[in-house]
Amino acid sequence: MAGAAAAVTRRAATLLLSSRFRTPASRVASLIPIVGANNRRFLCASSVSARTAEPAEAASQLGETVKDFRKRLRIDEVKGGPDQGLDWVGKDLTVRGWVRTCRVQSSVTFIELNDGSCLSNMQCVMTSDAEGYDQIESGAVTTGSSILIEGTVVPSQGAKQKIELKVTRLVVIGRSDPTTYPIQKKRATREFLRSIAHLRPRTNTFSAVTRVRNALAYATHKFFQENGFVWVSSPIITASDCEGAGEQFYVTTLIQNDTEGNNFNVSKIPTTKDGKIDWSQDFFGKPAFLTVSGQLNGETYACALSDIYTFGPTFRAENSNTSRHLAEFWMIEPELAFADLNDDMACATAYLQYVVKYVLENCKEDMEFFNTWIEKGIINRLNDVVEKSFVQLSYTDAIDLLVKSKKKFEFPVKWGLDLQSEHERYITEQVFGGSPVIIRDYPKEIKAFYMRQNDDEKTVAAMDLLVPRVGELIGGSQREERLDYLEARLEELNLNKESYWWYLDLRRFGSVPHAGFGLGFERLVQFATGIENIRDAIPFPRTPGSADF
């Protein structure tokens, strides 16, 4: 019967679309498939006119209204309050989630259920008289399976939790083969969990990291919105290199292949007479790349809307397999018009203190978990960021400080060389006792072309914000607003001015002093969770030789 109805529907569609046999518009409504009370699909035989029927009347005859959206009850709402759920005692509720453990005893079964909303599991106690107990007997309720449980909240007899759920009904939604499910009760290495990145959010560590990452993202938007910033979506595809480092991924359609990346002959790539790739025949008519930063685009909107921020993915083709680098990562990049480097440092300080405080106040259970299992003392370290004053000193003073320390570093310390992570951490952890430190006024030779040149003509108005355990967390600068200085700097670095014509226009038409900074979001997640490897701070890490999932 269903096949016949589908055939009629297809025939109706054919009648509507045929160029030779056009159906009058007044009869369109009568050909729309309707679901009747007996759940059978049929074509409406009524002669309701699509032109004359009232919308409400037509809707009542052609379908049902969409139900109201209701937020589903989650475990953190039950157990997350100050009473840890005791105020829910006596109430009936329904929870859905994934089984962490199922312990079957002679008279009672204990199911630990987690729905991802918090670290805590809901302990569900089930006896043989509950509906669905046959699923326990059949072995369908195993670690990793998804289930629905209805029951009544009661005080717990155990010491690990204040409440538990006395089960009245259990429904298995999705089974999980216990012999092949890769996440078991024993601890797994981070390396192994990266190989099953599609399942690792079901572990305590990665569910907690994800919730803190979510809280940091929310707090980021909240901070900037509360301070009058406008969120701007910067492009992912660009024709310019913001950092001037040349470590970019090409975006091209000159390589056409099948879905598996096979069967392409390189001789088909169009070339010019001198043997170079003919980019004029590419999709954009010139070389295009995945962006390494949204800053340059952000500046254009800051020079119209005053204060903006971007928050999106960026990419760098750096062949580095360290615990500090990703090929794909997210960046937060605010831009402030009518601002100098001091304003920039003040904004970076206020932002960092705001988001860290938000996580400490709103992710307490997860932060306790990190404090116990990932980095002992992390809560105190983060509290120092919120409560202590940030210190600033010049790059020149920082070099002098490192030289006079007589400490032996792996990398050399010399004016004109960039500071390495070991130098940055020594300054913030040892010299200033865990206080965040801002280093400012770096040599122009080690900084990007867009940074404003200082009066000494040797340094630029740049700053790096250093924090304990990580080193540099934020990098920013006052942008060069003077057209002649910016053009000279582009020439000095052999960058093509034609590629930056629009960026230079900002200096031609109503230029203003402006500043901004960039923050690698994954490094912020590392800083807030204590996670050592940056590949564990993002859901699906992209690194050299690895683009799975």
Coordinates of C-alpha atoms in Angstrom, one line a residue:
M1 CA 0.0 0.0 0.0
A2 CA 2.9 2.4 0.9
G3 CA 4.5 1.7 -2.5
A4 CA 1.3 2.5 -4.3
A5 CA 0.9 5.7 -2.4
A6 CA 4.5 6.7 -3.3
A7 CA 3.8 5.9 -6.9
V8 CA 0.7 8.2 -6.9
T9 CA 2.8 10.9 -5.2
R10 CA 5.5 10.7 -7.9
R11 CA 2.8 10.8 -10.6
A12 CA 1.3 13.9 -9.0
A13 CA 4.7 15.5 -8.9
T14 CA 5.2 14.6 -12.5
L15 CA 1.9 16.2 -13.4
L16 CA 2.8 19.4 -11.6
L17 CA 6.3 19.7 -13.3
S18 CA 5.5 18.5 -16.8
S19 CA 5.9 21.2 -19.4
R20 CA 3.2 19.7 -21.6
F21 CA 0.6 19.0 -19.0
R22 CA 0.4 21.9 -16.6
T23 CA -1.9 21.6 -13.6
P24 CA -3.9 24.8 -12.7
A25 CA -2.6 26.6 -9.6
S26 CA -6.0 26.3 -8.1
R27 CA -5.7 22.5 -8.0
V28 CA -2.1 22.3 -6.6
A29 CA -3.4 21.9 -3.0
S30 CA -5.6 19.0 -4.0
L31 CA -2.5 17.0 -5.1
I32 CA -0.5 17.4 -1.9
P33 CA 0.0 14.1 0.0
I34 CA -1.8 14.1 3.3
V35 CA -1.3 11.9 6.4
G36 CA -4.7 10.8 7.6
A37 CA -5.9 9.7 11.0
N38 CA -5.1 6.1 10.1
N39 CA -1.5 7.2 9.3
R40 CA -2.0 6.3 5.6
R41 CA -0.8 8.7 3.0
F42 CA -3.3 9.8 0.3
L43 CA -3.9 12.6 -2.1
C44 CA -6.4 15.1 -0.9
A45 CA -9.5 14.8 -3.0
S46 CA -11.1 18.1 -1.8
S47 CA -11.3 21.0 -4.1
V48 CA -9.7 23.6 -1.8
S49 CA -8.4 26.5 -3.8
A50 CA -4.8 27.5 -3.1
R51 CA -5.6 31.0 -4.0
T52 CA -8.8 31.4 -1.9
A53 CA -8.3 29.3 1.2
E54 CA -7.4 31.0 4.4
P55 CA -3.9 30.0 5.7
A56 CA -5.3 28.7 9.0
E57 CA -8.0 26.7 7.2
A58 CA -5.5 25.3 4.7
A59 CA -3.1 24.3 7.5
S60 CA -5.9 22.5 9.4
Q61 CA -6.7 20.5 6.3
L62 CA -3.1 19.9 5.1
G63 CA -1.2 19.0 8.3
E64 CA -0.6 19.5 12.0
T65 CA 1.0 22.3 13.9
V66 CA 4.6 21.9 15.2
K67 CA 4.7 21.2 18.9
D68 CA 6.2 23.7 21.3
F69 CA 9.9 23.2 22.0
R70 CA 10.6 22.2 25.6
K71 CA 14.0 22.0 27.2
R72 CA 14.7 18.4 28.2
L73 CA 15.5 17.7 31.8
R74 CA 19.2 17.0 32.3
I75 CA 21.1 15.4 35.1
D76 CA 23.0 18.6 36.0
E77 CA 19.6 20.3 36.7
V78 CA 18.8 17.6 39.2
K79 CA 22.1 17.1 40.9
G80 CA 23.8 20.5 40.3
G81 CA 22.1 22.6 43.0
P82 CA 23.5 23.3 46.4
D83 CA 21.4 20.4 47.9
Q84 CA 22.9 18.0 45.2
G85 CA 19.4 16.9 44.3
L86 CA 17.8 16.5 47.7
D87 CA 15.1 19.1 46.8
W88 CA 14.0 16.6 44.0
V89 CA 13.2 13.8 46.5
G90 CA 9.7 12.4 45.8
K91 CA 9.5 13.7 42.3
D92 CA 9.0 11.5 39.2
L93 CA 11.3 12.3 36.3
T94 CA 12.6 10.9 33.0
V95 CA 16.3 10.8 32.1
R96 CA 18.1 9.7 28.9
G97 CA 21.7 9.0 28.5
W98 CA 24.5 6.5 28.0
V99 CA 25.3 3.7 30.5
R100 CA 28.7 4.1 32.2
T101 CA 28.3 0.9 34.3
C102 CA 25.6 -1.7 35.0
R103 CA 26.0 -3.9 38.1
V104 CA 23.5 -6.7 38.4
Q105 CA 23.1 -8.2 41.9
S106 CA 20.8 -10.8 43.3
S107 CA 17.9 -8.5 44.3
V108 CA 18.8 -5.1 42.7
T109 CA 20.6 -3.7 39.7
F110 CA 22.6 -0.4 39.8
I111 CA 22.9 1.6 36.6
E112 CA 25.2 4.6 36.3
L113 CA 23.8 6.9 33.7
N114 CA 25.4 10.0 32.2
D115 CA 23.8 12.4 29.7
G116 CA 26.9 14.6 29.2
S117 CA 25.4 17.6 31.1
C118 CA 27.8 17.2 34.0
L119 CA 30.5 15.0 35.4
S120 CA 28.2 13.2 37.9
N121 CA 26.3 10.1 36.9
M122 CA 22.7 9.5 37.9
Q123 CA 22.6 6.2 39.9
C124 CA 19.5 4.3 38.9
V125 CA 18.4 1.5 41.2
M126 CA 16.2 -1.1 39.5
T127 CA 14.4 -4.2 40.9
S128 CA 12.9 -7.1 39.0
D129 CA 9.3 -5.7 39.2
A130 CA 10.2 -2.6 37.2
E131 CA 9.0 -2.4 33.6
G132 CA 11.7 -3.3 31.2
Y133 CA 13.7 -5.5 33.6
D134 CA 13.8 -8.1 30.8
Q135 CA 16.3 -5.9 29.1
I136 CA 18.6 -6.3 32.1
E137 CA 18.1 -10.1 32.0
S138 CA 18.8 -10.3 28.3
G139 CA 22.1 -8.4 28.7
A140 CA 21.0 -5.4 26.5
V141 CA 22.0 -2.8 29.1
T142 CA 25.8 -2.6 28.8
T143 CA 28.5 0.1 29.0
G144 CA 28.0 2.5 26.1
S145 CA 24.3 1.6 25.4
S146 CA 21.8 4.4 25.4
I147 CA 18.7 4.1 27.5
L148 CA 15.6 6.0 28.8
I149 CA 14.7 5.6 32.5
E150 CA 11.6 6.8 34.3
G151 CA 11.6 6.7 38.1
T152 CA 11.2 8.5 41.4
V153 CA 14.0 10.4 43.1
V154 CA 14.8 9.0 46.5
P155 CA 17.6 9.6 49.1
S156 CA 20.6 7.5 48.3
Q157 CA 21.8 4.7 50.6
G158 CA 25.4 5.2 49.4
A159 CA 27.9 7.7 50.4
K160 CA 29.0 8.9 47.0
Q161 CA 25.8 10.7 46.1
K162 CA 22.9 12.3 48.0
I163 CA 20.1 11.0 45.7
E164 CA 19.4 8.1 43.3
L165 CA 16.6 7.2 40.9
K166 CA 14.3 4.3 41.8
V167 CA 13.4 2.9 38.4
T168 CA 9.9 2.2 37.3
R169 CA 10.5 1.9 33.6
L170 CA 13.5 1.3 31.4
V171 CA 13.7 1.4 27.6
V172 CA 16.8 0.5 25.6
I173 CA 17.3 3.0 22.8
G174 CA 20.6 1.9 21.3
R175 CA 22.6 -1.2 22.1
S176 CA 26.4 -1.4 22.5
D177 CA 28.4 -4.5 22.0
P178 CA 30.5 -4.9 25.2
T179 CA 33.1 -7.0 23.5
T180 CA 34.0 -4.3 21.0
Y181 CA 33.1 -1.0 22.7
P182 CA 36.5 0.6 23.1
I183 CA 35.9 2.7 26.3
Q184 CA 36.0 0.6 29.4
K185 CA 36.2 1.3 33.1
K186 CA 40.0 1.1 33.1
R187 CA 41.9 4.3 32.2
A188 CA 43.0 4.8 28.7
T189 CA 45.9 6.9 27.4
R190 CA 45.3 10.2 25.7
E191 CA 47.1 8.9 22.6
F192 CA 44.6 6.0 22.4
L193 CA 41.6 8.3 22.9
R194 CA 42.8 10.5 20.0
S195 CA 42.5 7.5 17.8
I196 CA 38.8 7.2 18.8
A197 CA 38.0 10.9 18.8
H198 CA 34.4 10.2 17.9
L199 CA 33.9 8.4 21.2
R200 CA 36.3 10.2 23.6
P201 CA 33.7 12.8 24.7
R202 CA 32.1 10.0 26.6
T203 CA 35.0 9.9 29.0
N204 CA 35.2 12.1 32.1
T205 CA 38.2 14.0 30.9
F206 CA 36.9 15.0 27.5
S207 CA 33.4 15.7 28.5
A208 CA 34.7 18.1 31.2
V209 CA 37.1 19.7 28.6
T210 CA 34.2 20.2 26.2
R211 CA 32.0 21.8 28.9
V212 CA 34.7 24.2 29.9
R213 CA 35.4 25.0 26.3
N214 CA 31.7 25.8 25.8
A215 CA 31.7 28.0 28.9
L216 CA 34.8 29.9 27.7
A217 CA 33.2 30.5 24.3
Y218 CA 30.0 31.7 25.9
A219 CA 31.9 34.0 28.3
T220 CA 33.9 35.3 25.3
H221 CA 30.7 36.5 23.5
K222 CA 29.3 37.7 26.8
F223 CA 32.3 39.8 27.6
F224 CA 32.5 41.5 24.3
Q225 CA 28.7 42.0 23.9
E226 CA 28.5 43.6 27.3
N227 CA 31.3 46.0 26.4
G228 CA 29.7 47.2 23.2
F229 CA 31.7 45.1 20.7
V230 CA 30.1 43.8 17.4
W231 CA 30.8 40.3 16.3
V232 CA 32.0 40.1 12.8
S233 CA 32.3 36.9 10.7
S234 CA 35.7 37.1 9.0
P235 CA 36.3 35.0 5.8
I236 CA 37.9 31.6 5.9
I237 CA 39.2 32.0 2.3
T238 CA 41.6 34.8 1.7
A239 CA 44.2 36.1 -0.8
S240 CA 46.5 37.7 1.7
D241 CA 48.9 36.5 4.3
C242 CA 48.2 38.3 7.6
E243 CA 51.3 37.1 9.4
G244 CA 53.6 37.2 6.3
A245 CA 55.0 33.8 7.2
G246 CA 53.8 32.0 4.1
E247 CA 52.6 28.9 6.1
Q248 CA 49.2 28.8 4.4
F249 CA 47.0 26.1 2.9
Y250 CA 46.1 26.7 -0.8
V251 CA 42.5 26.6 -1.9
T252 CA 42.2 25.6 -5.5
T253 CA 39.9 23.9 -8.0
L254 CA 42.7 23.3 -10.5
I255 CA 43.1 19.8 -9.1
Q256 CA 39.9 17.9 -10.1
N257 CA 39.5 14.4 -8.8
D258 CA 37.0 11.9 -7.5
T259 CA 35.8 11.7 -3.9
E260 CA 38.8 9.5 -2.9
G261 CA 41.4 11.9 -4.4
N262 CA 42.4 9.5 -7.1
N263 CA 42.7 9.6 -10.9
F264 CA 44.2 13.0 -11.3
N265 CA 47.0 13.7 -13.8
V266 CA 49.2 16.6 -12.7
S267 CA 49.8 17.4 -16.4
K268 CA 46.3 18.8 -16.5
I269 CA 47.2 21.7 -14.2
P270 CA 47.2 24.8 -16.4
T271 CA 50.5 26.6 -16.7
T272 CA 51.8 29.8 -18.1
K273 CA 54.4 30.1 -20.9
D274 CA 57.2 30.1 -18.4
G275 CA 56.0 26.9 -16.7
K276 CA 54.4 28.4 -13.6
I277 CA 50.9 27.6 -12.4
D278 CA 48.3 29.7 -14.3
W279 CA 46.3 30.9 -11.3
S280 CA 44.1 33.0 -13.6
Q281 CA 42.3 29.9 -14.5
D282 CA 41.6 29.0 -10.9
F283 CA 38.3 29.5 -9.1
F284 CA 39.2 32.9 -7.7
G285 CA 41.4 34.0 -10.6
K286 CA 44.4 34.2 -8.3
P287 CA 46.1 32.2 -5.5
A288 CA 43.8 31.8 -2.5
F289 CA 44.4 30.3 0.9
L290 CA 42.8 29.3 4.2
T291 CA 43.1 32.2 6.5
V292 CA 45.7 32.3 9.3
S293 CA 43.9 35.3 11.0
G294 CA 40.7 37.4 10.7
Q295 CA 42.5 40.4 11.9
L296 CA 42.9 42.4 8.7
N297 CA 39.3 41.9 7.9
G298 CA 38.4 42.8 11.4
E299 CA 40.2 46.1 11.1
T300 CA 38.0 47.2 8.2
Y301 CA 34.9 46.9 10.4
A302 CA 36.6 48.5 13.5
C303 CA 37.2 51.5 11.2
A304 CA 33.5 51.8 10.8
L305 CA 31.8 50.3 13.9
S306 CA 34.5 51.3 16.4
D307 CA 34.8 48.0 18.4
I308 CA 34.5 44.6 16.9
Y309 CA 35.7 41.0 17.5
T310 CA 36.0 37.9 15.4
F311 CA 35.8 34.4 16.7
G312 CA 36.3 31.6 14.1
P313 CA 38.6 28.9 12.7
T314 CA 42.0 29.7 11.3
F315 CA 44.6 27.5 9.7
R316 CA 48.4 27.2 9.5
A317 CA 50.4 24.8 7.3
E318 CA 53.2 24.5 9.8
N319 CA 54.8 21.1 9.7
S320 CA 55.0 20.8 13.4
N321 CA 54.2 17.8 15.5
T322 CA 54.6 19.3 18.9
S323 CA 52.0 19.4 21.8
R324 CA 51.6 23.2 21.2
H325 CA 50.6 23.3 17.5
L326 CA 47.5 22.6 15.4
A327 CA 46.9 23.0 11.7
E328 CA 43.3 24.1 12.4
F329 CA 42.5 26.2 15.4
W330 CA 40.1 28.9 16.6
M331 CA 41.1 32.5 17.2
I332 CA 39.5 35.3 19.1
E333 CA 40.5 38.7 17.7
P334 CA 39.0 42.0 18.9
E335 CA 39.8 45.3 17.3
L336 CA 39.4 48.6 19.0
A337 CA 39.2 51.9 17.1
F338 CA 40.5 55.1 18.6
A339 CA 42.8 53.1 20.8
D340 CA 46.5 52.7 21.5
L341 CA 48.6 49.9 23.0
N342 CA 47.7 50.8 26.6
D343 CA 44.0 50.4 25.7
D344 CA 44.8 47.1 24.1
M345 CA 46.6 45.7 27.1
A346 CA 43.7 46.9 29.4
C347 CA 41.1 45.1 27.2
A348 CA 43.2 41.9 27.1
T349 CA 43.6 41.9 30.9
A350 CA 39.9 42.5 31.5
Y351 CA 38.9 39.8 29.0
L352 CA 41.1 37.1 30.5
Q353 CA 40.0 37.8 34.0
Y354 CA 36.4 37.8 33.0
V355 CA 36.4 34.4 31.2
V356 CA 38.5 32.7 33.9
K357 CA 36.2 34.0 36.6
Y358 CA 33.2 32.8 34.6
V359 CA 34.6 29.3 34.4
L360 CA 35.5 29.1 38.1
E361 CA 32.0 30.2 39.0
N362 CA 30.0 28.1 36.5
C363 CA 32.1 24.9 36.0
K364 CA 32.9 24.1 39.6
E365 CA 32.5 20.3 39.4
D366 CA 34.6 20.1 36.2
M367 CA 37.3 22.3 37.7
E368 CA 37.4 20.1 40.9
F369 CA 37.9 17.2 38.5
F370 CA 40.8 18.9 36.8
N371 CA 42.3 20.0 40.1
T372 CA 42.2 16.3 41.3
W373 CA 43.2 14.4 38.2
I374 CA 44.9 16.7 35.7
E375 CA 46.8 19.5 37.5
K376 CA 46.8 19.8 41.2
G377 CA 46.6 23.5 42.2
I378 CA 44.9 24.7 39.0
I379 CA 42.1 26.4 40.8
N380 CA 44.5 28.4 42.9
R381 CA 46.5 29.3 39.7
L382 CA 43.4 30.5 38.0
N383 CA 42.3 32.5 41.0
D384 CA 45.6 34.3 40.9
V385 CA 44.8 35.4 37.4
V386 CA 41.5 36.8 38.5
E387 CA 42.7 38.4 41.7
K388 CA 46.3 39.6 41.1
S389 CA 47.3 42.7 39.2
F390 CA 48.9 42.2 35.8
V391 CA 52.5 43.4 35.5
Q392 CA 53.9 45.0 32.3
L393 CA 57.5 45.6 31.3
S394 CA 59.3 46.3 28.0
Y395 CA 61.0 43.6 25.9
T396 CA 64.3 45.3 26.6
D397 CA 63.8 45.0 30.4
A398 CA 62.7 41.4 30.0
I399 CA 65.9 40.5 28.1
D400 CA 68.0 42.2 30.8
L401 CA 66.1 40.3 33.5
L402 CA 66.7 37.0 31.8
V403 CA 70.4 37.7 31.2
K404 CA 71.0 38.7 34.8
S405 CA 69.2 35.6 36.2
K406 CA 72.3 33.5 35.2
K407 CA 69.8 30.7 34.5
K408 CA 70.8 28.3 31.8
F409 CA 68.1 28.1 29.1
E410 CA 67.9 25.8 26.2
F411 CA 67.4 28.7 23.8
P412 CA 69.7 31.7 23.7
V413 CA 68.7 35.1 25.3
K414 CA 69.7 38.1 23.2
W415 CA 68.2 41.4 22.2
G416 CA 66.6 40.9 18.8
L417 CA 65.6 37.3 19.3
D418 CA 62.1 36.2 20.1
L419 CA 61.3 34.9 23.5
Q420 CA 60.7 31.2 23.8
S421 CA 58.2 29.4 26.0
E422 CA 60.9 28.6 28.6
H423 CA 61.8 32.3 28.9
E424 CA 58.1 33.4 29.1
R425 CA 57.3 30.8 31.8
Y426 CA 60.4 31.7 33.8
I427 CA 59.3 35.4 33.9
T428 CA 55.7 34.8 34.9
E429 CA 56.2 31.7 37.2
Q430 CA 59.6 32.5 38.9
V431 CA 60.2 36.2 38.7
F432 CA 56.6 37.4 39.3
G433 CA 55.4 34.5 41.4
G434 CA 52.5 33.3 39.2
S435 CA 51.2 36.8 38.2
P436 CA 50.4 37.3 34.5
V437 CA 52.9 39.5 32.8
I438 CA 52.7 41.6 29.7
I439 CA 55.8 42.2 27.6
R440 CA 55.6 45.2 25.3
D441 CA 57.6 47.1 22.6
Y442 CA 59.3 44.2 20.7
P443 CA 62.0 44.6 18.0
K444 CA 60.2 45.3 14.7
E445 CA 62.3 42.6 12.9
I446 CA 60.6 39.8 14.8
K447 CA 57.0 41.2 14.5
A448 CA 54.4 41.5 11.7
F449 CA 54.3 44.3 9.1
Y450 CA 51.0 45.8 10.5
M451 CA 52.4 46.8 13.9
R452 CA 52.9 50.5 14.6
Q453 CA 56.5 51.6 14.7
N454 CA 57.7 53.3 17.9
D455 CA 59.6 56.6 17.9
D456 CA 62.9 54.8 18.5
E457 CA 62.5 53.2 15.0
K458 CA 63.8 49.9 16.4
T459 CA 60.7 48.6 18.2
V460 CA 57.0 48.4 17.5
A461 CA 54.0 48.9 19.8
A462 CA 53.4 45.2 20.3
M463 CA 52.5 43.2 23.4
D464 CA 52.4 39.5 24.5
L465 CA 50.4 38.5 27.6
L466 CA 52.2 35.7 29.5
V467 CA 50.6 33.3 32.0
P468 CA 52.0 30.6 34.2
R469 CA 52.3 27.1 32.7
V470 CA 51.6 28.2 29.1
G471 CA 53.7 31.2 28.4
E472 CA 52.3 33.5 25.7
L473 CA 48.5 33.3 25.7
I474 CA 47.6 36.6 23.9
G475 CA 49.5 38.6 21.3
G476 CA 48.5 42.0 20.2
S477 CA 49.6 45.4 19.0
Q478 CA 48.7 48.9 18.0
R479 CA 48.2 48.8 14.3
E480 CA 50.1 51.1 12.0
E481 CA 47.6 53.8 11.0
R482 CA 50.1 55.9 9.0
L483 CA 49.9 55.1 5.3
D484 CA 53.5 56.0 4.4
Y485 CA 54.9 53.9 7.3
L486 CA 52.7 50.9 6.3
E487 CA 53.7 51.1 2.6
A488 CA 57.4 51.3 3.6
R489 CA 57.1 48.3 5.8
L490 CA 55.4 46.2 3.1
E491 CA 58.2 47.1 0.7
E492 CA 60.8 46.3 3.3
L493 CA 59.4 42.8 3.8
N494 CA 58.9 42.3 0.0
L495 CA 55.1 41.9 0.4
N496 CA 52.9 42.6 -2.6
K497 CA 51.2 46.0 -2.0
E498 CA 48.5 45.2 -4.6
S499 CA 47.3 42.3 -2.4
Y500 CA 46.7 44.8 0.4
W501 CA 45.2 47.6 -1.6
W502 CA 42.0 47.5 0.5
Y503 CA 43.9 47.4 3.7
L504 CA 45.9 50.5 2.7
D505 CA 42.6 52.2 1.8
L506 CA 41.7 52.3 5.5
R507 CA 44.7 54.6 5.9
R508 CA 43.7 56.7 3.0
F509 CA 40.1 57.4 4.1
G510 CA 39.6 58.5 7.7
S511 CA 42.4 56.6 9.3
V512 CA 42.3 56.4 13.1
P513 CA 44.6 54.9 15.8
H514 CA 43.4 51.4 16.5
A515 CA 44.7 48.3 18.3
G516 CA 43.8 44.7 18.8
F517 CA 45.0 41.3 19.9
G518 CA 44.7 37.6 19.0
L519 CA 44.1 34.7 21.4
G520 CA 44.4 31.1 20.3
F521 CA 41.2 29.6 21.8
E522 CA 42.7 26.1 22.3
R523 CA 45.6 27.5 24.3
L524 CA 43.0 29.2 26.5
V525 CA 41.3 25.9 26.9
Q526 CA 44.6 24.3 27.9
F527 CA 45.2 27.1 30.4
A528 CA 41.8 26.7 32.0
T529 CA 41.8 22.9 32.2
G530 CA 45.5 22.0 32.7
I531 CA 45.4 19.7 29.6
E532 CA 49.0 19.4 28.4
N533 CA 48.6 18.6 24.8
I534 CA 46.7 21.1 22.6
R535 CA 45.3 18.2 20.5
D536 CA 43.1 17.4 23.5
A537 CA 41.7 20.9 23.7
I538 CA 39.8 20.7 20.4
P539 CA 37.2 18.1 19.4
F540 CA 38.9 16.9 16.2
P541 CA 42.6 17.9 16.0
R542 CA 44.1 18.5 12.6
T543 CA 47.8 18.0 12.6
P544 CA 50.5 16.9 10.0
G545 CA 49.5 13.5 8.7
S546 CA 46.2 13.4 10.6
A547 CA 42.8 14.6 9.4
D548 CA 40.6 11.8 10.5
F549 CA 37.0 12.1 11.6

